[in-house]
Amino acid sequence: MDKPFELQFYECLNERCELPTSVKNRLARQQVGYEGHLDFINILRENLPGHFLILNDIFYRLPYKFTQIDTILITVHAIYRFEVKNLLSEFTYKEGFWYRKGERLSRNFFTQVKRAGEIFEEIIQNDGLYLPVESQLVFINEDDTVKIFDQENVSPYLMRWELRSYLKKVVEDSRGGSMNPKEIAKYLMSKATEGHLVVDVMDKKLRALARSGILCENCDSWRVDVISRRYHILCKNCGRQEPKQRAVLRTICDYGLLYYDRPLTKSSVTEFIGEPSLEYIIKRTLRNYFELHSKGKASTYVNPAKRMKFAFKGEEFRYYSK
């Protein structure tokens, strides 16, 4: 599963500048959330038949509002919408409020789930469809850190230890269902939008502080030599050698992620990489790996706004890192 757009953005930014404490904390929370989401997906795959379909990290937008859904499960019987929380600290819910270590929070997980469900169902109903949808807030944390003392004004929720029995019931309920998961998934994806087109990163101004250039793929050092070896760049810090083609593609993707609101151009990418000797490889990489958006004196290419390992999964190169 790809990392969410915001998590990729902040991880990339963290490698290129010193983040303020508040942003580091935000990044840490997102990393914990992603780990919990992966754990949840593994549990789904272990307990559900292969013909059920799973969609992850989906964004939907209506005029003046949008929502992000962690996981959508499509069976032959219904659509199941899951919001996953990996809460490692002590959280309690009582008298209509959430508390973290005794301190009242301004956000309400149950309200967030309800709002997301309303937007999701509105999108479907706008097309005249009335599909059965069930929503669950999942607390995936292994330790018993979440206590809910007030059962009023809560959305349906599941603790980690309840998941397997719940999924068993999902399978049982699906018997005799007539929905086509592939067709439903195709429809839901047609209504979705890319995360970077919806989420305007709060700390976008920080990218001005991000150091440009090629970083070592192994240790994130800027001390790289791009000249002394014909086909590889050499990290002067750890000795890692990476194929030039791969290093250029990786850095173009990082540039595109940081500047997700811009198309890719040869001039902007070359300026960011800052190595005149790599200009030919940059030009060739843009032509070979990225979709042409507009052709002309200054051609532009479609920006995938993803790190290389997600934008070009399984890509093989002529030369290897060593």
PDB file of C-alpha atoms in Angstrom:
ATOM      1  CA  MET A   1       0.000   0.000   0.000  1.00  0.00           C
ATOM      2  CA  ASP A   2       1.329   3.434  -0.933  1.00  0.00           C
ATOM      3  CA  LYS A   3       2.036   5.854   1.854  1.00  0.00           C
ATOM      4  CA  PRO A   4      -0.468   8.725   2.014  1.00  0.00           C
ATOM      5  CA  PHE A   5       0.534  11.832   0.093  1.00  0.00           C
ATOM      6  CA  GLU A   6       1.052  13.982   3.196  1.00  0.00           C
ATOM      7  CA  LEU A   7       3.290  11.374   4.826  1.00  0.00           C
ATOM      8  CA  GLN A   8       5.445  11.139   1.699  1.00  0.00           C
ATOM      9  CA  PHE A   9       5.649  14.946   1.580  1.00  0.00           C
ATOM     10  CA  TYR A  10       6.784  15.347   5.177  1.00  0.00           C
ATOM     11  CA  GLU A  11       9.252  12.448   5.012  1.00  0.00           C
ATOM     12  CA  CYS A  12      10.822  13.955   1.899  1.00  0.00           C
ATOM     13  CA  LEU A  13      10.929  17.378   3.533  1.00  0.00           C
ATOM     14  CA  ASN A  14      12.462  15.909   6.686  1.00  0.00           C
ATOM     15  CA  GLU A  15      15.383  14.559   4.661  1.00  0.00           C
ATOM     16  CA  ARG A  16      16.137  17.988   3.216  1.00  0.00           C
ATOM     17  CA  CYS A  17      15.686  20.428   6.098  1.00  0.00           C
ATOM     18  CA  GLU A  18      15.312  20.686   9.857  1.00  0.00           C
ATOM     19  CA  LEU A  19      11.608  20.557  10.601  1.00  0.00           C
ATOM     20  CA  PRO A  20      10.027  22.570  13.416  1.00  0.00           C
ATOM     21  CA  THR A  21       9.030  20.477  16.423  1.00  0.00           C
ATOM     22  CA  SER A  22       5.315  20.785  15.639  1.00  0.00           C
ATOM     23  CA  VAL A  23       5.859  19.416  12.130  1.00  0.00           C
ATOM     24  CA  LYS A  24       8.092  16.609  13.413  1.00  0.00           C
ATOM     25  CA  ASN A  25       5.305  15.623  15.782  1.00  0.00           C
ATOM     26  CA  ARG A  26       2.822  15.683  12.911  1.00  0.00           C
ATOM     27  CA  LEU A  27       5.134  13.460  10.868  1.00  0.00           C
ATOM     28  CA  ALA A  28       5.536  11.031  13.770  1.00  0.00           C
ATOM     29  CA  ARG A  29       1.749  10.748  14.161  1.00  0.00           C
ATOM     30  CA  GLN A  30       1.318  10.073  10.466  1.00  0.00           C
ATOM     31  CA  GLN A  31       4.004   7.373  10.522  1.00  0.00           C
ATOM     32  CA  VAL A  32       2.293   5.655  13.450  1.00  0.00           C
ATOM     33  CA  GLY A  33      -1.045   5.920  11.649  1.00  0.00           C
ATOM     34  CA  TYR A  34       0.396   4.377   8.488  1.00  0.00           C
ATOM     35  CA  GLU A  35       1.887   1.460  10.418  1.00  0.00           C
ATOM     36  CA  GLY A  36      -1.482   0.807  12.028  1.00  0.00           C
ATOM     37  CA  HIS A  37      -3.225   1.000   8.659  1.00  0.00           C
ATOM     38  CA  LEU A  38      -0.820  -1.570   7.197  1.00  0.00           C
ATOM     39  CA  ASP A  39      -1.508  -3.836  10.157  1.00  0.00           C
ATOM     40  CA  PHE A  40      -5.246  -3.506   9.563  1.00  0.00           C
ATOM     41  CA  ILE A  41      -4.909  -4.341   5.857  1.00  0.00           C
ATOM     42  CA  ASN A  42      -2.933  -7.484   6.705  1.00  0.00           C
ATOM     43  CA  ILE A  43      -5.712  -8.612   9.060  1.00  0.00           C
ATOM     44  CA  LEU A  44      -8.295  -8.048   6.308  1.00  0.00           C
ATOM     45  CA  ARG A  45      -6.313 -10.080   3.795  1.00  0.00           C
ATOM     46  CA  GLU A  46      -5.800 -12.918   6.256  1.00  0.00           C
ATOM     47  CA  ASN A  47      -9.509 -13.210   7.063  1.00  0.00           C
ATOM     48  CA  LEU A  48     -11.356 -12.409   3.836  1.00  0.00           C
ATOM     49  CA  PRO A  49     -11.751 -14.261   0.520  1.00  0.00           C
ATOM     50  CA  GLY A  50      -9.785 -13.005  -2.455  1.00  0.00           C
ATOM     51  CA  HIS A  51     -12.794 -11.889  -4.486  1.00  0.00           C
ATOM     52  CA  PHE A  52     -13.589  -9.168  -1.941  1.00  0.00           C
ATOM     53  CA  LEU A  53     -11.914  -5.925  -3.001  1.00  0.00           C
ATOM     54  CA  ILE A  54     -10.059  -3.424  -0.813  1.00  0.00           C
ATOM     55  CA  LEU A  55      -9.484   0.254  -1.659  1.00  0.00           C
ATOM     56  CA  ASN A  56      -7.132   2.296   0.499  1.00  0.00           C
ATOM     57  CA  ASP A  57      -6.550   5.977   1.247  1.00  0.00           C
ATOM     58  CA  ILE A  58      -9.291   7.307  -1.038  1.00  0.00           C
ATOM     59  CA  PHE A  59     -10.188  11.002  -1.337  1.00  0.00           C
ATOM     60  CA  TYR A  60     -13.608  12.304  -2.305  1.00  0.00           C
ATOM     61  CA  ARG A  61     -14.495  15.907  -2.961  1.00  0.00           C
ATOM     62  CA  LEU A  62     -17.730  17.838  -3.115  1.00  0.00           C
ATOM     63  CA  PRO A  63     -18.042  21.617  -3.505  1.00  0.00           C
ATOM     64  CA  TYR A  64     -16.500  23.222  -0.401  1.00  0.00           C
ATOM     65  CA  LYS A  65     -15.798  19.944   1.367  1.00  0.00           C
ATOM     66  CA  PHE A  66     -13.775  16.780   1.018  1.00  0.00           C
ATOM     67  CA  THR A  67     -13.032  13.623   2.947  1.00  0.00           C
ATOM     68  CA  GLN A  68     -10.384  10.945   3.080  1.00  0.00           C
ATOM     69  CA  ILE A  69     -11.352   7.333   3.739  1.00  0.00           C
ATOM     70  CA  ASP A  70      -8.758   4.934   5.083  1.00  0.00           C
ATOM     71  CA  THR A  71     -10.198   1.698   3.716  1.00  0.00           C
ATOM     72  CA  ILE A  72     -13.215   0.643   1.668  1.00  0.00           C
ATOM     73  CA  LEU A  73     -14.081  -3.061   1.601  1.00  0.00           C
ATOM     74  CA  ILE A  74     -16.399  -4.211  -1.185  1.00  0.00           C
ATOM     75  CA  THR A  75     -18.152  -7.565  -0.913  1.00  0.00           C
ATOM     76  CA  VAL A  76     -20.969  -9.074  -2.953  1.00  0.00           C
ATOM     77  CA  HIS A  77     -23.352  -7.933  -0.221  1.00  0.00           C
ATOM     78  CA  ALA A  78     -22.317  -4.426   0.891  1.00  0.00           C
ATOM     79  CA  ILE A  79     -19.696  -1.688   1.104  1.00  0.00           C
ATOM     80  CA  TYR A  80     -17.794  -1.378   4.377  1.00  0.00           C
ATOM     81  CA  ARG A  81     -16.051   1.876   5.215  1.00  0.00           C
ATOM     82  CA  PHE A  82     -13.288   1.825   7.832  1.00  0.00           C
ATOM     83  CA  GLU A  83     -11.485   4.652   9.583  1.00  0.00           C
ATOM     84  CA  VAL A  84      -8.398   3.300  11.349  1.00  0.00           C
ATOM     85  CA  LYS A  85      -6.804   4.815  14.452  1.00  0.00           C
ATOM     86  CA  ASN A  86      -3.509   3.599  15.912  1.00  0.00           C
ATOM     87  CA  LEU A  87      -3.608   5.295  19.318  1.00  0.00           C
ATOM     88  CA  LEU A  88      -0.512   4.418  21.327  1.00  0.00           C
ATOM     89  CA  SER A  89      -1.134   6.800  24.233  1.00  0.00           C
ATOM     90  CA  GLU A  90      -3.989   6.558  26.725  1.00  0.00           C
ATOM     91  CA  PHE A  91      -7.244   7.873  25.226  1.00  0.00           C
ATOM     92  CA  THR A  92     -10.623   8.010  26.920  1.00  0.00           C
ATOM     93  CA  TYR A  93     -14.066   9.034  25.703  1.00  0.00           C
ATOM     94  CA  LYS A  94     -16.609  10.271  28.224  1.00  0.00           C
ATOM     95  CA  GLU A  95     -19.422  12.803  28.359  1.00  0.00           C
ATOM     96  CA  GLY A  96     -19.096  13.474  24.621  1.00  0.00           C
ATOM     97  CA  PHE A  97     -15.388  14.346  24.604  1.00  0.00           C
ATOM     98  CA  TRP A  98     -12.092  12.613  23.894  1.00  0.00           C
ATOM     99  CA  TYR A  99      -9.207  12.916  26.344  1.00  0.00           C
ATOM    100  CA  ARG A 100      -5.531  12.094  25.885  1.00  0.00           C
ATOM    101  CA  LYS A 101      -3.753  11.434  29.155  1.00  0.00           C
ATOM    102  CA  GLY A 102      -6.468  13.427  30.890  1.00  0.00           C
ATOM    103  CA  GLU A 103      -6.283  16.434  28.558  1.00  0.00           C
ATOM    104  CA  ARG A 104      -9.442  17.175  26.569  1.00  0.00           C
ATOM    105  CA  LEU A 105      -9.020  17.142  22.784  1.00  0.00           C
ATOM    106  CA  SER A 106     -10.645  19.540  20.356  1.00  0.00           C
ATOM    107  CA  ARG A 107     -11.192  16.800  17.768  1.00  0.00           C
ATOM    108  CA  ASN A 108     -13.758  14.041  18.024  1.00  0.00           C
ATOM    109  CA  PHE A 109     -13.020  10.784  16.200  1.00  0.00           C
ATOM    110  CA  PHE A 110     -16.679   9.802  16.139  1.00  0.00           C
ATOM    111  CA  THR A 111     -17.714  13.131  14.613  1.00  0.00           C
ATOM    112  CA  GLN A 112     -14.996  12.801  11.961  1.00  0.00           C
ATOM    113  CA  VAL A 113     -16.240   9.349  10.987  1.00  0.00           C
ATOM    114  CA  LYS A 114     -19.842  10.548  10.790  1.00  0.00           C
ATOM    115  CA  ARG A 115     -18.912  13.538   8.614  1.00  0.00           C
ATOM    116  CA  ALA A 116     -16.846  11.370   6.250  1.00  0.00           C
ATOM    117  CA  GLY A 117     -19.739   8.940   5.930  1.00  0.00           C
ATOM    118  CA  GLU A 118     -22.183  11.705   5.080  1.00  0.00           C
ATOM    119  CA  ILE A 119     -19.945  12.988   2.265  1.00  0.00           C
ATOM    120  CA  PHE A 120     -19.315   9.466   0.943  1.00  0.00           C
ATOM    121  CA  GLU A 121     -23.007   8.582   0.858  1.00  0.00           C
ATOM    122  CA  GLU A 122     -23.933  11.948  -0.663  1.00  0.00           C
ATOM    123  CA  ILE A 123     -21.566  11.313  -3.568  1.00  0.00           C
ATOM    124  CA  ILE A 124     -23.159   7.930  -4.228  1.00  0.00           C
ATOM    125  CA  GLN A 125     -26.725   9.186  -3.867  1.00  0.00           C
ATOM    126  CA  ASN A 126     -26.051  12.116  -6.215  1.00  0.00           C
ATOM    127  CA  ASP A 127     -25.858   9.482  -8.949  1.00  0.00           C
ATOM    128  CA  GLY A 128     -29.152   7.969  -7.881  1.00  0.00           C
ATOM    129  CA  LEU A 129     -27.483   4.931  -6.323  1.00  0.00           C
ATOM    130  CA  TYR A 130     -28.481   3.509  -2.972  1.00  0.00           C
ATOM    131  CA  LEU A 131     -25.824   0.980  -2.074  1.00  0.00           C
ATOM    132  CA  PRO A 132     -25.714  -0.642   1.375  1.00  0.00           C
ATOM    133  CA  VAL A 133     -22.896   1.025   3.326  1.00  0.00           C
ATOM    134  CA  GLU A 134     -21.663   0.143   6.818  1.00  0.00           C
ATOM    135  CA  SER A 135     -19.108   2.269   8.675  1.00  0.00           C
ATOM    136  CA  GLN A 136     -16.732   1.328  11.471  1.00  0.00           C
ATOM    137  CA  LEU A 137     -14.116   3.211  13.460  1.00  0.00           C
ATOM    138  CA  VAL A 138     -11.279   0.738  14.140  1.00  0.00           C
ATOM    139  CA  PHE A 139      -8.845   1.062  17.039  1.00  0.00           C
ATOM    140  CA  ILE A 140      -5.985  -1.067  15.735  1.00  0.00           C
ATOM    141  CA  ASN A 141      -3.512  -0.483  18.578  1.00  0.00           C
ATOM    142  CA  GLU A 142      -2.380  -3.742  20.196  1.00  0.00           C
ATOM    143  CA  ASP A 143      -2.308  -2.409  23.746  1.00  0.00           C
ATOM    144  CA  ASP A 144      -5.547  -1.614  25.540  1.00  0.00           C
ATOM    145  CA  THR A 145      -5.017   2.160  25.434  1.00  0.00           C
ATOM    146  CA  VAL A 146      -8.532   3.262  24.449  1.00  0.00           C
ATOM    147  CA  LYS A 147     -11.338   3.414  26.995  1.00  0.00           C
ATOM    148  CA  ILE A 148     -14.883   4.412  26.003  1.00  0.00           C
ATOM    149  CA  PHE A 149     -17.079   5.148  29.021  1.00  0.00           C
ATOM    150  CA  ASP A 150     -19.886   6.983  27.230  1.00  0.00           C
ATOM    151  CA  GLN A 151     -21.907   5.006  24.679  1.00  0.00           C
ATOM    152  CA  GLU A 152     -24.076   7.968  23.671  1.00  0.00           C
ATOM    153  CA  ASN A 153     -23.330   9.861  20.451  1.00  0.00           C
ATOM    154  CA  VAL A 154     -20.780   7.299  19.306  1.00  0.00           C
ATOM    155  CA  SER A 155     -20.328   5.814  15.859  1.00  0.00           C
ATOM    156  CA  PRO A 156     -19.978   2.037  15.490  1.00  0.00           C
ATOM    157  CA  TYR A 157     -16.460   1.051  16.508  1.00  0.00           C
ATOM    158  CA  LEU A 158     -14.271  -2.027  16.808  1.00  0.00           C
ATOM    159  CA  MET A 159     -11.345  -2.846  19.051  1.00  0.00           C
ATOM    160  CA  ARG A 160      -8.512  -4.869  17.557  1.00  0.00           C
ATOM    161  CA  TRP A 161      -9.533  -8.036  19.409  1.00  0.00           C
ATOM    162  CA  GLU A 162     -13.031  -7.831  17.866  1.00  0.00           C
ATOM    163  CA  LEU A 163     -11.859  -7.667  14.250  1.00  0.00           C
ATOM    164  CA  ARG A 164     -11.660 -11.348  13.386  1.00  0.00           C
ATOM    165  CA  SER A 165     -15.135 -12.181  14.662  1.00  0.00           C
ATOM    166  CA  TYR A 166     -16.502  -9.102  12.884  1.00  0.00           C
ATOM    167  CA  LEU A 167     -14.881 -10.129   9.592  1.00  0.00           C
ATOM    168  CA  LYS A 168     -16.223 -13.654  10.008  1.00  0.00           C
ATOM    169  CA  LYS A 169     -19.705 -12.147  10.168  1.00  0.00           C
ATOM    170  CA  VAL A 170     -18.964 -10.026   7.075  1.00  0.00           C
ATOM    171  CA  VAL A 171     -18.162 -13.222   5.176  1.00  0.00           C
ATOM    172  CA  GLU A 172     -21.317 -14.927   6.451  1.00  0.00           C
ATOM    173  CA  ASP A 173     -23.494 -11.942   5.512  1.00  0.00           C
ATOM    174  CA  SER A 174     -22.083 -11.942   1.984  1.00  0.00           C
ATOM    175  CA  ARG A 175     -23.544 -15.334   1.128  1.00  0.00           C
ATOM    176  CA  GLY A 176     -26.127 -14.962  -1.573  1.00  0.00           C
ATOM    177  CA  GLY A 177     -25.113 -11.389  -2.371  1.00  0.00           C
ATOM    178  CA  SER A 178     -25.405 -10.220  -5.965  1.00  0.00           C
ATOM    179  CA  MET A 179     -23.208  -7.105  -6.100  1.00  0.00           C
ATOM    180  CA  ASN A 180     -20.203  -7.072  -8.431  1.00  0.00           C
ATOM    181  CA  PRO A 181     -17.172  -5.902  -6.388  1.00  0.00           C
ATOM    182  CA  LYS A 182     -15.119  -5.056  -9.499  1.00  0.00           C
ATOM    183  CA  GLU A 183     -17.844  -2.854 -10.955  1.00  0.00           C
ATOM    184  CA  ILE A 184     -18.456  -1.130  -7.621  1.00  0.00           C
ATOM    185  CA  ALA A 185     -14.716  -0.528  -7.166  1.00  0.00           C
ATOM    186  CA  LYS A 186     -14.472   0.906 -10.670  1.00  0.00           C
ATOM    187  CA  TYR A 187     -17.349   3.263  -9.917  1.00  0.00           C
ATOM    188  CA  LEU A 188     -15.952   4.390  -6.547  1.00  0.00           C
ATOM    189  CA  MET A 189     -12.510   5.043  -8.048  1.00  0.00           C
ATOM    190  CA  SER A 190     -14.078   7.083 -10.846  1.00  0.00           C
ATOM    191  CA  LYS A 191     -15.497   9.405  -8.179  1.00  0.00           C
ATOM    192  CA  ALA A 192     -12.226   9.716  -6.268  1.00  0.00           C
ATOM    193  CA  THR A 193      -9.546  12.349  -6.702  1.00  0.00           C
ATOM    194  CA  GLU A 194      -5.792  12.362  -6.102  1.00  0.00           C
ATOM    195  CA  GLY A 195      -4.782  13.285  -2.578  1.00  0.00           C
ATOM    196  CA  HIS A 196      -2.396  16.033  -3.648  1.00  0.00           C
ATOM    197  CA  LEU A 197      -5.229  17.717  -5.547  1.00  0.00           C
ATOM    198  CA  VAL A 198      -7.325  17.898  -2.380  1.00  0.00           C
ATOM    199  CA  VAL A 199      -4.932  18.337   0.521  1.00  0.00           C
ATOM    200  CA  ASP A 200      -3.198  21.698   0.537  1.00  0.00           C
ATOM    201  CA  VAL A 201      -0.247  20.915   2.796  1.00  0.00           C
ATOM    202  CA  MET A 202      -0.293  23.265   5.763  1.00  0.00           C
ATOM    203  CA  ASP A 203       3.475  23.636   5.819  1.00  0.00           C
ATOM    204  CA  LYS A 204       4.012  24.192   2.097  1.00  0.00           C
ATOM    205  CA  LYS A 205       6.106  27.268   2.878  1.00  0.00           C
ATOM    206  CA  LEU A 206       8.711  25.002   4.504  1.00  0.00           C
ATOM    207  CA  ARG A 207       9.724  23.594   1.133  1.00  0.00           C
ATOM    208  CA  ALA A 208      11.601  26.853   0.527  1.00  0.00           C
ATOM    209  CA  LEU A 209      13.971  25.639   3.260  1.00  0.00           C
ATOM    210  CA  ALA A 210      14.469  22.236   1.652  1.00  0.00           C
ATOM    211  CA  ARG A 211      17.948  21.677   0.321  1.00  0.00           C
ATOM    212  CA  SER A 212      17.985  20.847  -3.384  1.00  0.00           C
ATOM    213  CA  GLY A 213      20.192  18.327  -5.156  1.00  0.00           C
ATOM    214  CA  ILE A 214      20.713  14.575  -5.107  1.00  0.00           C
ATOM    215  CA  LEU A 215      20.847  12.919  -1.691  1.00  0.00           C
ATOM    216  CA  CYS A 216      22.484   9.583  -0.976  1.00  0.00           C
ATOM    217  CA  GLU A 217      19.835   6.860  -1.126  1.00  0.00           C
ATOM    218  CA  ASN A 218      21.422   5.142   1.870  1.00  0.00           C
ATOM    219  CA  CYS A 219      22.296   7.865   4.401  1.00  0.00           C
ATOM    220  CA  ASP A 220      20.602  11.023   3.009  1.00  0.00           C
ATOM    221  CA  SER A 221      23.956  12.827   2.784  1.00  0.00           C
ATOM    222  CA  TRP A 222      24.401  15.681   0.287  1.00  0.00           C
ATOM    223  CA  ARG A 223      28.090  14.797  -0.131  1.00  0.00           C
ATOM    224  CA  VAL A 224      27.714  12.938  -3.412  1.00  0.00           C
ATOM    225  CA  ASP A 225      30.153  12.778  -6.318  1.00  0.00           C
ATOM    226  CA  VAL A 226      28.429  12.611  -9.724  1.00  0.00           C
ATOM    227  CA  ILE A 227      31.529  12.922 -11.915  1.00  0.00           C
ATOM    228  CA  SER A 228      34.253  10.438 -10.923  1.00  0.00           C
ATOM    229  CA  ARG A 229      32.288   7.337 -11.972  1.00  0.00           C
ATOM    230  CA  ARG A 230      30.754   6.825 -15.374  1.00  0.00           C
ATOM    231  CA  TYR A 231      27.498   5.124 -14.478  1.00  0.00           C
ATOM    232  CA  HIS A 232      27.137   5.711 -10.738  1.00  0.00           C
ATOM    233  CA  ILE A 233      27.096   8.503  -8.205  1.00  0.00           C
ATOM    234  CA  LEU A 234      29.293   8.000  -5.132  1.00  0.00           C
ATOM    235  CA  CYS A 235      28.401   9.033  -1.595  1.00  0.00           C
ATOM    236  CA  LYS A 236      31.481  10.479   0.094  1.00  0.00           C
ATOM    237  CA  ASN A 237      29.890   9.900   3.470  1.00  0.00           C
ATOM    238  CA  CYS A 238      29.019   6.180   3.417  1.00  0.00           C
ATOM    239  CA  GLY A 239      30.530   4.952   0.140  1.00  0.00           C
ATOM    240  CA  ARG A 240      27.211   3.946  -1.428  1.00  0.00           C
ATOM    241  CA  GLN A 241      27.174   3.850  -5.241  1.00  0.00           C
ATOM    242  CA  GLU A 242      23.850   4.357  -7.006  1.00  0.00           C
ATOM    243  CA  PRO A 243      23.216   4.275 -10.779  1.00  0.00           C
ATOM    244  CA  LYS A 244      22.968   7.806 -12.148  1.00  0.00           C
ATOM    245  CA  GLN A 245      19.730   6.982 -13.964  1.00  0.00           C
ATOM    246  CA  ARG A 246      18.129   5.814 -10.724  1.00  0.00           C
ATOM    247  CA  ALA A 247      19.434   8.754  -8.682  1.00  0.00           C
ATOM    248  CA  VAL A 248      18.084  11.232 -11.222  1.00  0.00           C
ATOM    249  CA  LEU A 249      14.660   9.554 -11.376  1.00  0.00           C
ATOM    250  CA  ARG A 250      14.498   9.397  -7.579  1.00  0.00           C
ATOM    251  CA  THR A 251      15.369  13.086  -7.262  1.00  0.00           C
ATOM    252  CA  ILE A 252      12.893  14.152  -9.954  1.00  0.00           C
ATOM    253  CA  CYS A 253      10.180  12.329  -8.001  1.00  0.00           C
ATOM    254  CA  ASP A 254      11.231  14.074  -4.791  1.00  0.00           C
ATOM    255  CA  TYR A 255      11.117  17.436  -6.553  1.00  0.00           C
ATOM    256  CA  GLY A 256       7.676  16.602  -7.939  1.00  0.00           C
ATOM    257  CA  LEU A 257       6.455  15.617  -4.485  1.00  0.00           C
ATOM    258  CA  LEU A 258       7.700  18.808  -2.819  1.00  0.00           C
ATOM    259  CA  TYR A 259       6.295  20.930  -5.659  1.00  0.00           C
ATOM    260  CA  TYR A 260       3.198  18.823  -6.184  1.00  0.00           C
ATOM    261  CA  ASP A 261       1.244  21.844  -7.405  1.00  0.00           C
ATOM    262  CA  ARG A 262       3.482  22.312 -10.457  1.00  0.00           C
ATOM    263  CA  PRO A 263       4.103  20.311 -13.631  1.00  0.00           C
ATOM    264  CA  LEU A 264       7.584  18.941 -14.310  1.00  0.00           C
ATOM    265  CA  THR A 265       9.839  20.856 -16.702  1.00  0.00           C
ATOM    266  CA  LYS A 266      13.405  20.205 -17.770  1.00  0.00           C
ATOM    267  CA  SER A 267      14.565  23.617 -16.575  1.00  0.00           C
ATOM    268  CA  SER A 268      12.983  23.386 -13.105  1.00  0.00           C
ATOM    269  CA  VAL A 269      14.204  19.839 -12.530  1.00  0.00           C
ATOM    270  CA  THR A 270      17.720  20.658 -13.770  1.00  0.00           C
ATOM    271  CA  GLU A 271      17.866  23.658 -11.467  1.00  0.00           C
ATOM    272  CA  PHE A 272      16.748  21.539  -8.513  1.00  0.00           C
ATOM    273  CA  ILE A 273      19.277  18.772  -9.184  1.00  0.00           C
ATOM    274  CA  GLY A 274      21.995  21.354  -9.762  1.00  0.00           C
ATOM    275  CA  GLU A 275      24.432  19.144 -11.695  1.00  0.00           C
ATOM    276  CA  PRO A 276      25.154  20.349 -15.261  1.00  0.00           C
ATOM    277  CA  SER A 277      26.903  17.057 -16.081  1.00  0.00           C
ATOM    278  CA  LEU A 278      23.592  15.222 -15.602  1.00  0.00           C
ATOM    279  CA  GLU A 279      21.559  17.405 -17.974  1.00  0.00           C
ATOM    280  CA  TYR A 280      21.385  14.765 -20.705  1.00  0.00           C
ATOM    281  CA  ILE A 281      20.275  12.067 -18.243  1.00  0.00           C
ATOM    282  CA  ILE A 282      17.638  14.438 -16.847  1.00  0.00           C
ATOM    283  CA  LYS A 283      16.264  15.109 -20.326  1.00  0.00           C
ATOM    284  CA  ARG A 284      16.212  11.407 -21.186  1.00  0.00           C
ATOM    285  CA  THR A 285      14.608  10.466 -17.861  1.00  0.00           C
ATOM    286  CA  LEU A 286      11.770  12.951 -18.307  1.00  0.00           C
ATOM    287  CA  ARG A 287      11.080  11.636 -21.803  1.00  0.00           C
ATOM    288  CA  ASN A 288      11.252   7.954 -20.852  1.00  0.00           C
ATOM    289  CA  TYR A 289       9.461   7.921 -17.510  1.00  0.00           C
ATOM    290  CA  PHE A 290       6.942  10.773 -17.439  1.00  0.00           C
ATOM    291  CA  GLU A 291       3.849  11.440 -19.511  1.00  0.00           C
ATOM    292  CA  LEU A 292       4.140  14.480 -21.762  1.00  0.00           C
ATOM    293  CA  HIS A 293       1.635  17.149 -20.750  1.00  0.00           C
ATOM    294  CA  SER A 294       2.390  19.865 -23.280  1.00  0.00           C
ATOM    295  CA  LYS A 295       4.967  19.947 -26.041  1.00  0.00           C
ATOM    296  CA  GLY A 296       6.855  23.043 -27.084  1.00  0.00           C
ATOM    297  CA  LYS A 297       9.938  25.099 -26.401  1.00  0.00           C
ATOM    298  CA  ALA A 298       9.454  24.365 -22.710  1.00  0.00           C
ATOM    299  CA  SER A 299       7.709  20.987 -22.611  1.00  0.00           C
ATOM    300  CA  THR A 300       5.897  20.031 -19.418  1.00  0.00           C
ATOM    301  CA  TYR A 301       5.401  16.559 -17.996  1.00  0.00           C
ATOM    302  CA  VAL A 302       2.706  15.129 -15.725  1.00  0.00           C
ATOM    303  CA  ASN A 303       3.787  15.261 -12.098  1.00  0.00           C
ATOM    304  CA  PRO A 304       2.852  12.023 -10.250  1.00  0.00           C
ATOM    305  CA  ALA A 305       3.514  13.709  -6.863  1.00  0.00           C
ATOM    306  CA  LYS A 306       4.877  10.460  -5.420  1.00  0.00           C
ATOM    307  CA  ARG A 307       8.243   9.177  -4.323  1.00  0.00           C
ATOM    308  CA  MET A 308       9.964   6.907  -6.808  1.00  0.00           C
ATOM    309  CA  LYS A 309       9.233   3.632  -5.003  1.00  0.00           C
ATOM    310  CA  PHE A 310       5.499   4.349  -5.246  1.00  0.00           C
ATOM    311  CA  ALA A 311       5.400   6.040  -8.666  1.00  0.00           C
ATOM    312  CA  PHE A 312       7.591   3.384 -10.332  1.00  0.00           C
ATOM    313  CA  LYS A 313       7.049   0.188  -8.366  1.00  0.00           C
ATOM    314  CA  GLY A 314       9.348  -2.647  -9.330  1.00  0.00           C
ATOM    315  CA  GLU A 315      11.293  -0.517 -11.808  1.00  0.00           C
ATOM    316  CA  GLU A 316      14.528  -2.218 -12.842  1.00  0.00           C
ATOM    317  CA  PHE A 317      17.668  -0.427 -13.967  1.00  0.00           C
ATOM    318  CA  ARG A 318      20.549  -1.521 -16.145  1.00  0.00           C
ATOM    319  CA  TYR A 319      23.035  -0.966 -13.330  1.00  0.00           C
ATOM    320  CA  TYR A 320      22.652  -1.752  -9.643  1.00  0.00           C
ATOM    321  CA  SER A 321      23.451   0.074  -6.434  1.00  0.00           C
ATOM    322  CA  LYS A 322      26.481  -1.227  -4.588  1.00  0.00           C
TER     323      LYS A 322
END
